[in-house]
Short mmCIF file of C-alpha atoms in Angstrom, two decimals:
data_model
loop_
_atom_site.label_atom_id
_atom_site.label_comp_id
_atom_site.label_asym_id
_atom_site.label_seq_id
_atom_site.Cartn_x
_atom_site.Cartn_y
_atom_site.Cartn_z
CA UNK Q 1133 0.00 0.00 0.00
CA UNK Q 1134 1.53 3.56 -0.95
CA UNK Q 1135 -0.17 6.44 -0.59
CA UNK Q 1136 1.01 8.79 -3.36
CA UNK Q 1137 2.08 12.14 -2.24
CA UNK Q 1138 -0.66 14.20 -3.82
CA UNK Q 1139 -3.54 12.32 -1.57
CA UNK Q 1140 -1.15 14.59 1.66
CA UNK Q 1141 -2.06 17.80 0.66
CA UNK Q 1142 0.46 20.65 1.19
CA UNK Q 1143 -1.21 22.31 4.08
CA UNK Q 1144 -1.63 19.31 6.17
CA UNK Q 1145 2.11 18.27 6.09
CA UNK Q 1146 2.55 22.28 6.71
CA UNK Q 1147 0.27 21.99 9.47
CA UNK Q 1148 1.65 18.54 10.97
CA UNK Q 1149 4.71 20.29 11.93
CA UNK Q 1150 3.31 22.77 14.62
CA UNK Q 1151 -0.05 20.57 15.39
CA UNK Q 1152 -0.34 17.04 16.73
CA UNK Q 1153 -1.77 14.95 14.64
CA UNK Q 1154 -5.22 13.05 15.22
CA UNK Q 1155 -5.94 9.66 14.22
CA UNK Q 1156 -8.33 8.04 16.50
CA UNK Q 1157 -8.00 10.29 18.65
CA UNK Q 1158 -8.33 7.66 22.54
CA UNK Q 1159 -5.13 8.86 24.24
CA UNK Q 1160 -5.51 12.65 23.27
CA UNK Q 1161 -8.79 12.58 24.65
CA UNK Q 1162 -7.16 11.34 27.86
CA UNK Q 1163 -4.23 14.42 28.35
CA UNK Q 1164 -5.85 16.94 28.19
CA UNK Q 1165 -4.38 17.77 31.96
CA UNK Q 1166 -0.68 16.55 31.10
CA UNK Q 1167 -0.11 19.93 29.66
CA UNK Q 1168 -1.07 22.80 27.76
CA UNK Q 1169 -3.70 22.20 25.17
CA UNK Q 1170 -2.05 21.85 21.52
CA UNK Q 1171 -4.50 22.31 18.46
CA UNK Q 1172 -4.71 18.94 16.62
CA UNK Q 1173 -4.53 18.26 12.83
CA UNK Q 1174 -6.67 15.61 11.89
CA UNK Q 1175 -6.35 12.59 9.74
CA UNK Q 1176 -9.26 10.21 9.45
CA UNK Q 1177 -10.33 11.32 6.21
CA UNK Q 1178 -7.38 10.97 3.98
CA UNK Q 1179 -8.18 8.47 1.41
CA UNK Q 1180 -6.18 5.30 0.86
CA UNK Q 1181 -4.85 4.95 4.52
CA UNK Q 1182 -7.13 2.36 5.56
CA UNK Q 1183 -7.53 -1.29 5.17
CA UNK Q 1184 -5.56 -4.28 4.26
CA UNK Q 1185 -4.19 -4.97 1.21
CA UNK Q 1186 -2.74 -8.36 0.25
CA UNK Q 1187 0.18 -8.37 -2.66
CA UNK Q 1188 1.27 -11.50 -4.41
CA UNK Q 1189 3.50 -13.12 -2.35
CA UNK Q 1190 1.09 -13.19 0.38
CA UNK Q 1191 2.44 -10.09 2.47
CA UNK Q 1192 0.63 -7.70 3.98
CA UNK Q 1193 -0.11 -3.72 3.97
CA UNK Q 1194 -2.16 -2.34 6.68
CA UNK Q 1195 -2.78 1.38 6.26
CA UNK Q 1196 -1.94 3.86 9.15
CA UNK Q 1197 -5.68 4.39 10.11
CA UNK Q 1198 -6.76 1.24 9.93
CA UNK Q 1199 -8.76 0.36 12.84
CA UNK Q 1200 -7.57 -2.01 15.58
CA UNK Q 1201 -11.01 -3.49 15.47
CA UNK Q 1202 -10.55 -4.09 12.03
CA UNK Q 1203 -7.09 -6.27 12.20
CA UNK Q 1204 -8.95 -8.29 15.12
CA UNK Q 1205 -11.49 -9.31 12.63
CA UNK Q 1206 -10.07 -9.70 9.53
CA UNK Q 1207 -10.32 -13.46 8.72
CA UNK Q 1208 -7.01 -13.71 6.23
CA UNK Q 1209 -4.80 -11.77 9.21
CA UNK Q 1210 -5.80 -13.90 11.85
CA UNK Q 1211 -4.48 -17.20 9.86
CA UNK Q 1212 -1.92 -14.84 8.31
CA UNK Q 1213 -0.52 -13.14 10.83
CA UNK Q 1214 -2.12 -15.24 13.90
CA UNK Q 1215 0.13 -13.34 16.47
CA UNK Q 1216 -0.60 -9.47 15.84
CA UNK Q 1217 -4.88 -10.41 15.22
CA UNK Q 1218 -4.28 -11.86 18.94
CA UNK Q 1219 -2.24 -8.59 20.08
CA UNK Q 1220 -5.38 -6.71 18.81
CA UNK Q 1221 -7.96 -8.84 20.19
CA UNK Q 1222 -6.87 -8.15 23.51
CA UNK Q 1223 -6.24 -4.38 23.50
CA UNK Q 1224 -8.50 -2.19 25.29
CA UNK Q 1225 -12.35 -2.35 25.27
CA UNK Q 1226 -14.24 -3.04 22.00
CA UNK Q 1227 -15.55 0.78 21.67
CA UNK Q 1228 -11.80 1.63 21.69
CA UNK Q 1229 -10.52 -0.67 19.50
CA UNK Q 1230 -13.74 0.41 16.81
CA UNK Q 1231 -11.88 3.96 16.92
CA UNK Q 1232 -8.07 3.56 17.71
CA UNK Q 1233 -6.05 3.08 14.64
CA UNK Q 1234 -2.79 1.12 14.00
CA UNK Q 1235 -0.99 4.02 13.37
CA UNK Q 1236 -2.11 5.88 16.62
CA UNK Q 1237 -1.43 2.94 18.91
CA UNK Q 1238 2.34 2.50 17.72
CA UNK Q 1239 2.71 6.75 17.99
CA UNK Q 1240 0.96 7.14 21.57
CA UNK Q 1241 2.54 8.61 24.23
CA UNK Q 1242 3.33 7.15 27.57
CA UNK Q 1243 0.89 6.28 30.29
CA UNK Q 1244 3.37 7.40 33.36
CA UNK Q 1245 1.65 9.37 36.09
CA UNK Q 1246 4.22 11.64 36.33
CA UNK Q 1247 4.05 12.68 33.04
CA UNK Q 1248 0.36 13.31 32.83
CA UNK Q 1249 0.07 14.61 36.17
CA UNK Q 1250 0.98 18.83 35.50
CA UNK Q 1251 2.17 18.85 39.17
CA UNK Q 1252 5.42 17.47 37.70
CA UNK Q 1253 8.20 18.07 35.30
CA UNK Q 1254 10.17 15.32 33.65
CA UNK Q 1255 11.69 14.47 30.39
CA UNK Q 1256 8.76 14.18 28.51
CA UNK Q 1257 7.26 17.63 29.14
CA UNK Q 1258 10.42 19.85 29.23
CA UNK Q 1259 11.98 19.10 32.34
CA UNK Q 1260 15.51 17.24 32.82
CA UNK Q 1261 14.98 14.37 35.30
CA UNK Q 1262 12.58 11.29 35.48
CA UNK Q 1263 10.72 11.93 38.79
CA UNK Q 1264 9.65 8.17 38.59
CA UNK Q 1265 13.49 7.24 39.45
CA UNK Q 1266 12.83 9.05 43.27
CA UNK Q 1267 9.29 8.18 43.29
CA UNK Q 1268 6.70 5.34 42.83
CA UNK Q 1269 8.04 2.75 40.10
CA UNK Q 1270 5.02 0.07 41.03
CA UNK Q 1271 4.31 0.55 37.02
CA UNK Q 1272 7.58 1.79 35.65
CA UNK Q 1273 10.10 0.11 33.19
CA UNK Q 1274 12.30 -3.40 34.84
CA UNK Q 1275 14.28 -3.17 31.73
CA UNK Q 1276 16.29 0.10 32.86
CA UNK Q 1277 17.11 1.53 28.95
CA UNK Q 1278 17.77 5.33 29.55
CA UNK Q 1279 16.92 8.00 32.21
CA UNK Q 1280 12.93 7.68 31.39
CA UNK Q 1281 11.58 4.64 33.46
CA UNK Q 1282 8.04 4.82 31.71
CA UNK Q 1283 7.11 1.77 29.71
CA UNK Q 1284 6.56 1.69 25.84
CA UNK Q 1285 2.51 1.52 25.45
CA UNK Q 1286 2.39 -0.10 22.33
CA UNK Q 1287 0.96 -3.43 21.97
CA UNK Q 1288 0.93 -3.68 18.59
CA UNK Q 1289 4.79 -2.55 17.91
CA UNK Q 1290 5.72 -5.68 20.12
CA UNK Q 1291 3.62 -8.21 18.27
CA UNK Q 1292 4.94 -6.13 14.62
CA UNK Q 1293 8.71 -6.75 15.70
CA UNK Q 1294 8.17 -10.50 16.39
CA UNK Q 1295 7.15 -10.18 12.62
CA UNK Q 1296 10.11 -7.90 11.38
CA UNK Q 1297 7.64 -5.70 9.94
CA UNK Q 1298 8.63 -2.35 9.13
CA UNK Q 1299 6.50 0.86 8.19
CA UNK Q 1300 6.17 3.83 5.53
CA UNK Q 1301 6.56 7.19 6.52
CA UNK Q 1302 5.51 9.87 3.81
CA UNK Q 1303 9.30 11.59 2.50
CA UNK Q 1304 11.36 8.28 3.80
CA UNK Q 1305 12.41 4.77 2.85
CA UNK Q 1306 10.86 1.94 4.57
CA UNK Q 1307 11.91 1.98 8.21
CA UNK Q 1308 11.99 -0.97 10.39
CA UNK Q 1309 9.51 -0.67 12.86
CA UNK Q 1310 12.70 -1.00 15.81
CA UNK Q 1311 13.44 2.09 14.01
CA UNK Q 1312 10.73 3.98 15.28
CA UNK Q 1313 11.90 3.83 18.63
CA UNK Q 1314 15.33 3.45 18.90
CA UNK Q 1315 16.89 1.85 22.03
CA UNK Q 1316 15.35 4.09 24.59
CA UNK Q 1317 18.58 6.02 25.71
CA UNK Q 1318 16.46 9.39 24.39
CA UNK Q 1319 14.40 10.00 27.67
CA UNK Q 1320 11.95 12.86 25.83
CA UNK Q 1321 10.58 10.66 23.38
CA UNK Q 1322 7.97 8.02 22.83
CA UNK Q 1323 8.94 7.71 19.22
CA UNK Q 1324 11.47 8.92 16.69
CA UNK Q 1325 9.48 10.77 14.23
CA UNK Q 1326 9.56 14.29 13.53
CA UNK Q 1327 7.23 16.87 13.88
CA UNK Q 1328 5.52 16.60 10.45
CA UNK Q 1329 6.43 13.41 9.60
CA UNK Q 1330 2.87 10.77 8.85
CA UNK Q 1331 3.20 7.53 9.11
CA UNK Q 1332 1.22 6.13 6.77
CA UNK Q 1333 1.40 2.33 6.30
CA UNK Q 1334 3.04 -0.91 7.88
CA UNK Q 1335 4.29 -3.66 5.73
CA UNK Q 1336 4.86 -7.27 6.97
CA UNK Q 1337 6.77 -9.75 5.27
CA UNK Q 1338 5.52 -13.17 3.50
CA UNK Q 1339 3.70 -15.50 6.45
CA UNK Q 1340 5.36 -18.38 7.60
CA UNK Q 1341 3.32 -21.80 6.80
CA UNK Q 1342 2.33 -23.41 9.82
CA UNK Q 1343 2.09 -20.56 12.39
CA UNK Q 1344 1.48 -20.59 16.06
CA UNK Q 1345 1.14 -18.10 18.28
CA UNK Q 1346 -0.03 -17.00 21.67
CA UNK Q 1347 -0.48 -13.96 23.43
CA UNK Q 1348 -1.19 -12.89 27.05
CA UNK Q 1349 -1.29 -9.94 29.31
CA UNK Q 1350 -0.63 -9.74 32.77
CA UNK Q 1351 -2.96 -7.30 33.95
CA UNK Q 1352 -4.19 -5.90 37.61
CA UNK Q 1353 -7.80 -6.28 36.80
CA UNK Q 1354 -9.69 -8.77 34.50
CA UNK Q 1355 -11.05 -5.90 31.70
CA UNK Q 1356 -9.57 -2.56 30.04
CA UNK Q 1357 -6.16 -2.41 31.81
CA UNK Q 1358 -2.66 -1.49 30.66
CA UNK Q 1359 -0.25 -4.99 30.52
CA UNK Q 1360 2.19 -4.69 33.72
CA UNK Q 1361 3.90 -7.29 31.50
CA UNK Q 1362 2.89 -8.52 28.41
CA UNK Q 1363 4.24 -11.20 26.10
CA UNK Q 1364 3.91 -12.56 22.10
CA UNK Q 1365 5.19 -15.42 20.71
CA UNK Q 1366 5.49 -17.16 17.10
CA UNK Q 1367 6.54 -20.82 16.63
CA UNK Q 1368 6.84 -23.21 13.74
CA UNK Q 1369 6.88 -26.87 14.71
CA UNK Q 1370 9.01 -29.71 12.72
CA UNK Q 1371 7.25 -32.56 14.35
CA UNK Q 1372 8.02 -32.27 17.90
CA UNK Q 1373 11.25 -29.66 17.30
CA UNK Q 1374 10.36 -25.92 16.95
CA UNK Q 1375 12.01 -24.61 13.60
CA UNK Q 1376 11.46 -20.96 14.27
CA UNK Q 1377 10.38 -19.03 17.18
CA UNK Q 1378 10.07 -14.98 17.71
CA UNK Q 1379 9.55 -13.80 21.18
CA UNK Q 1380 8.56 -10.25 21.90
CA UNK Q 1381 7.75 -8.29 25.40
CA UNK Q 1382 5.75 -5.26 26.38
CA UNK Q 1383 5.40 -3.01 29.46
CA UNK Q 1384 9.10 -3.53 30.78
CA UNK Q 1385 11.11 -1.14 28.52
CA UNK Q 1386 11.23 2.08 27.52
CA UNK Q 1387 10.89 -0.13 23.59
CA UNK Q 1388 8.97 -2.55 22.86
CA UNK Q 1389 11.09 -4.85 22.95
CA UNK Q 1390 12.41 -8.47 20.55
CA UNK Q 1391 13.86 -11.26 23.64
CA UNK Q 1392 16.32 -12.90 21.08
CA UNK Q 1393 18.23 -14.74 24.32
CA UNK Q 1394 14.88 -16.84 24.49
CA UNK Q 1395 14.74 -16.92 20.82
CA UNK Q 1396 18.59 -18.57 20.75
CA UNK Q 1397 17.69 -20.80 23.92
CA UNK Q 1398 14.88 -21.78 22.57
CA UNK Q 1399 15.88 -23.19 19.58
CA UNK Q 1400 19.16 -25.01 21.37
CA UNK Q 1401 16.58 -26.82 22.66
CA UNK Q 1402 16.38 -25.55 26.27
CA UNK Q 1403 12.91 -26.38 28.23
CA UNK Q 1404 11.07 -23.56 28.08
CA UNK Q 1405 11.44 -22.61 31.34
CA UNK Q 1406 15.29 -21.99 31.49
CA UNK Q 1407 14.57 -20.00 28.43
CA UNK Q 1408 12.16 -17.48 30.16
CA UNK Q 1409 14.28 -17.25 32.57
CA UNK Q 1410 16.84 -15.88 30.52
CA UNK Q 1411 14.80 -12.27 30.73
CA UNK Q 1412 16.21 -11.98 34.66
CA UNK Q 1413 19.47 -11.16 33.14
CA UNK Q 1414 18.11 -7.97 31.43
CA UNK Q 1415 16.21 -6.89 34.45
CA UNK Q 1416 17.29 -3.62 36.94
CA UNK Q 1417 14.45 -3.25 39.13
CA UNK Q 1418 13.69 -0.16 40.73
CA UNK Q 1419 12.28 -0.21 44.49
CA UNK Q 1420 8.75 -0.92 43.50
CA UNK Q 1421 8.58 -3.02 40.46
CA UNK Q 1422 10.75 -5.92 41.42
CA UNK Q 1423 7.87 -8.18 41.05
CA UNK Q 1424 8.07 -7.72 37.25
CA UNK Q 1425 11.11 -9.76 36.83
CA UNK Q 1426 9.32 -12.93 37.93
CA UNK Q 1427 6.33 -11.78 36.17
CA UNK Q 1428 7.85 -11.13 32.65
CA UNK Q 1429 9.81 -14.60 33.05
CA UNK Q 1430 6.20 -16.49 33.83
CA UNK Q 1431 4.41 -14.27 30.81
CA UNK Q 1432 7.00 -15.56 28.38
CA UNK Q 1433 6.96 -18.90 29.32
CA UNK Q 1434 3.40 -19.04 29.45
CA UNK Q 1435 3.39 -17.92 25.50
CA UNK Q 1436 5.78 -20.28 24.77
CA UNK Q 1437 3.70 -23.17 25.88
CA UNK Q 1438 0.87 -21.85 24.95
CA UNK Q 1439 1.87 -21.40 21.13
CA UNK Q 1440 3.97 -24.42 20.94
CA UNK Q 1441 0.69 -26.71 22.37
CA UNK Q 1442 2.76 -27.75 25.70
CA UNK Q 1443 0.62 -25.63 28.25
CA UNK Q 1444 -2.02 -27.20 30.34
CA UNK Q 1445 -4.25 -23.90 30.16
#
């Protein structure tokens, strides 16, 4: 899917660069306190930015403003792509995912409460220091990346790295989606784009015959809550030996982030518990948020089993 330069009119792309833009519009509607209100430039109606279109080889486009209620629906995704339809099945509530869009959910900012509370500076909103670091960290990153402790909030960018998808952004090549975040060492933002830049379509490569997947959240209430930890995995069976595997995790990092030391350990052979494991060697908890390293080692090993047919849920 390319959306030719002419269907981004001038004065939008002028406009982009000193207004935010507006997709679906679910986390703007919820910062209105994190800081002084900023006029919006919206997107919804551009044509050719939504929807799912299949090329010859069997890949996939999926336009910016496609809806997350769409991917979890779409039929040819979910045997496609069985890992990212999951990822969307579980975001949110269904009147979210009917409005949030792909695009939005991979460019939100930051749920931290320090950052959307205005009695605070940090980082994120023109200050120099991560207030989290002194404060409560009962929600904040295990996987200590940079000087901002506030988890990455994007589901979907988890479940499109286990894929090695990468995305279109109007005046650039195609840019792995890894690329849109970087490694987290840059503390004031949530992604890399510029002011101006659109993002206007993902891309993911050729499906891999004979898919499994699982996802699962760990959550603090059963409905409608951010992942503490979260977890994705792909795997491709031989018979009883696992051929390929891609292991992603969520709501540790300041990235979403690919776990390529369970990847490696899995395919050696090692149970899947010793692999999970492997994730304590990343971790730097903070005061409060210990508990995540045993968490994030239980999520991944429960998608492992889970996708691979060994678990007894």
């Amino acid at each position: 899917m390319t959306v030719p330069t002419d269907l981004l009119p001038a004065d939008l792309l002028r406009a982009a660069r000193v207004c935010e833009p507006r997709a679906g519009g679910t986390d703007l509607m919820s910062r209105p306190a994190a800081g002084p209100h900023v006029d919006l430039t919206g997107l919804r109606d551009l044509p050719g930015m939504s929807g799912i279109t299949w090329q010859p080889d069997g890949s996939a486009h999926i336009g910016a403003l496609t809806t997350i209620a769409d991917l979890a629906r779409d039929a040819r995704l979910r045997a496609a792509y069985p890992a990212l339809a999951l990822t969307a099945q579980a975001l949110a509530t269904p009147q979210i995912r009917a409005v949030a869009t792909v695009g939005g959910n991979l460019l939100q900012r930051n749920r931290c409460r320090y950052y959307r509370n205005p009695a605070f500076t940090c980082h994120q909103n023109g200050g120099n220091s991560c207030p989290a670091r002194t404060g409560d960290t009962l929600y904040a990153a295990v996987i200590d990346t940079g000087p901002c402790l506030a988890p990455h909030p994007s589901s979907l960018a988890m479940a499109l790295l286990a894929y090695d998808a990468s995305v279109q952004v109007h005046g650039r090549g195609p840019l792995r989606v890894a690329g849109l975040y970087g490694d987290g060492s840059d503390p004031s933002r949530d992604h890399l784009l510029d002011p101006g830049e659109l993002l206007l379509a993902i891309h993911l490569p050729p499906p891999v015959a004979g898919e499994r997947a699982a996802y699962h959240r760990a959550i603090g209430r059963s409905e409608a809550e951010w992942p503490l930890v979260e977890a994705v995995a792909r795997v491709v069976l031989d018979g009883t030996r696992i051929s390929h595997v891609a292991v992603g995790a969520g709501g540790v990092a300041r990235v979403p982030l690919r776990l390529g030391e369970v990847e490696e350990a899995v395919l050696a052979g090692e149970p899947f518990a010793a692999a999970a494991g492997l994730t304590a060697g990343r971790c730097t908890p903070a005061s409060g948020n210990a508990y995540k390293v045993t968490l994030l080692a239980g999520t991944v090993l429960e998608v492992l089993e889970r996708a691979a047919g060994t678990s007894g849920s």
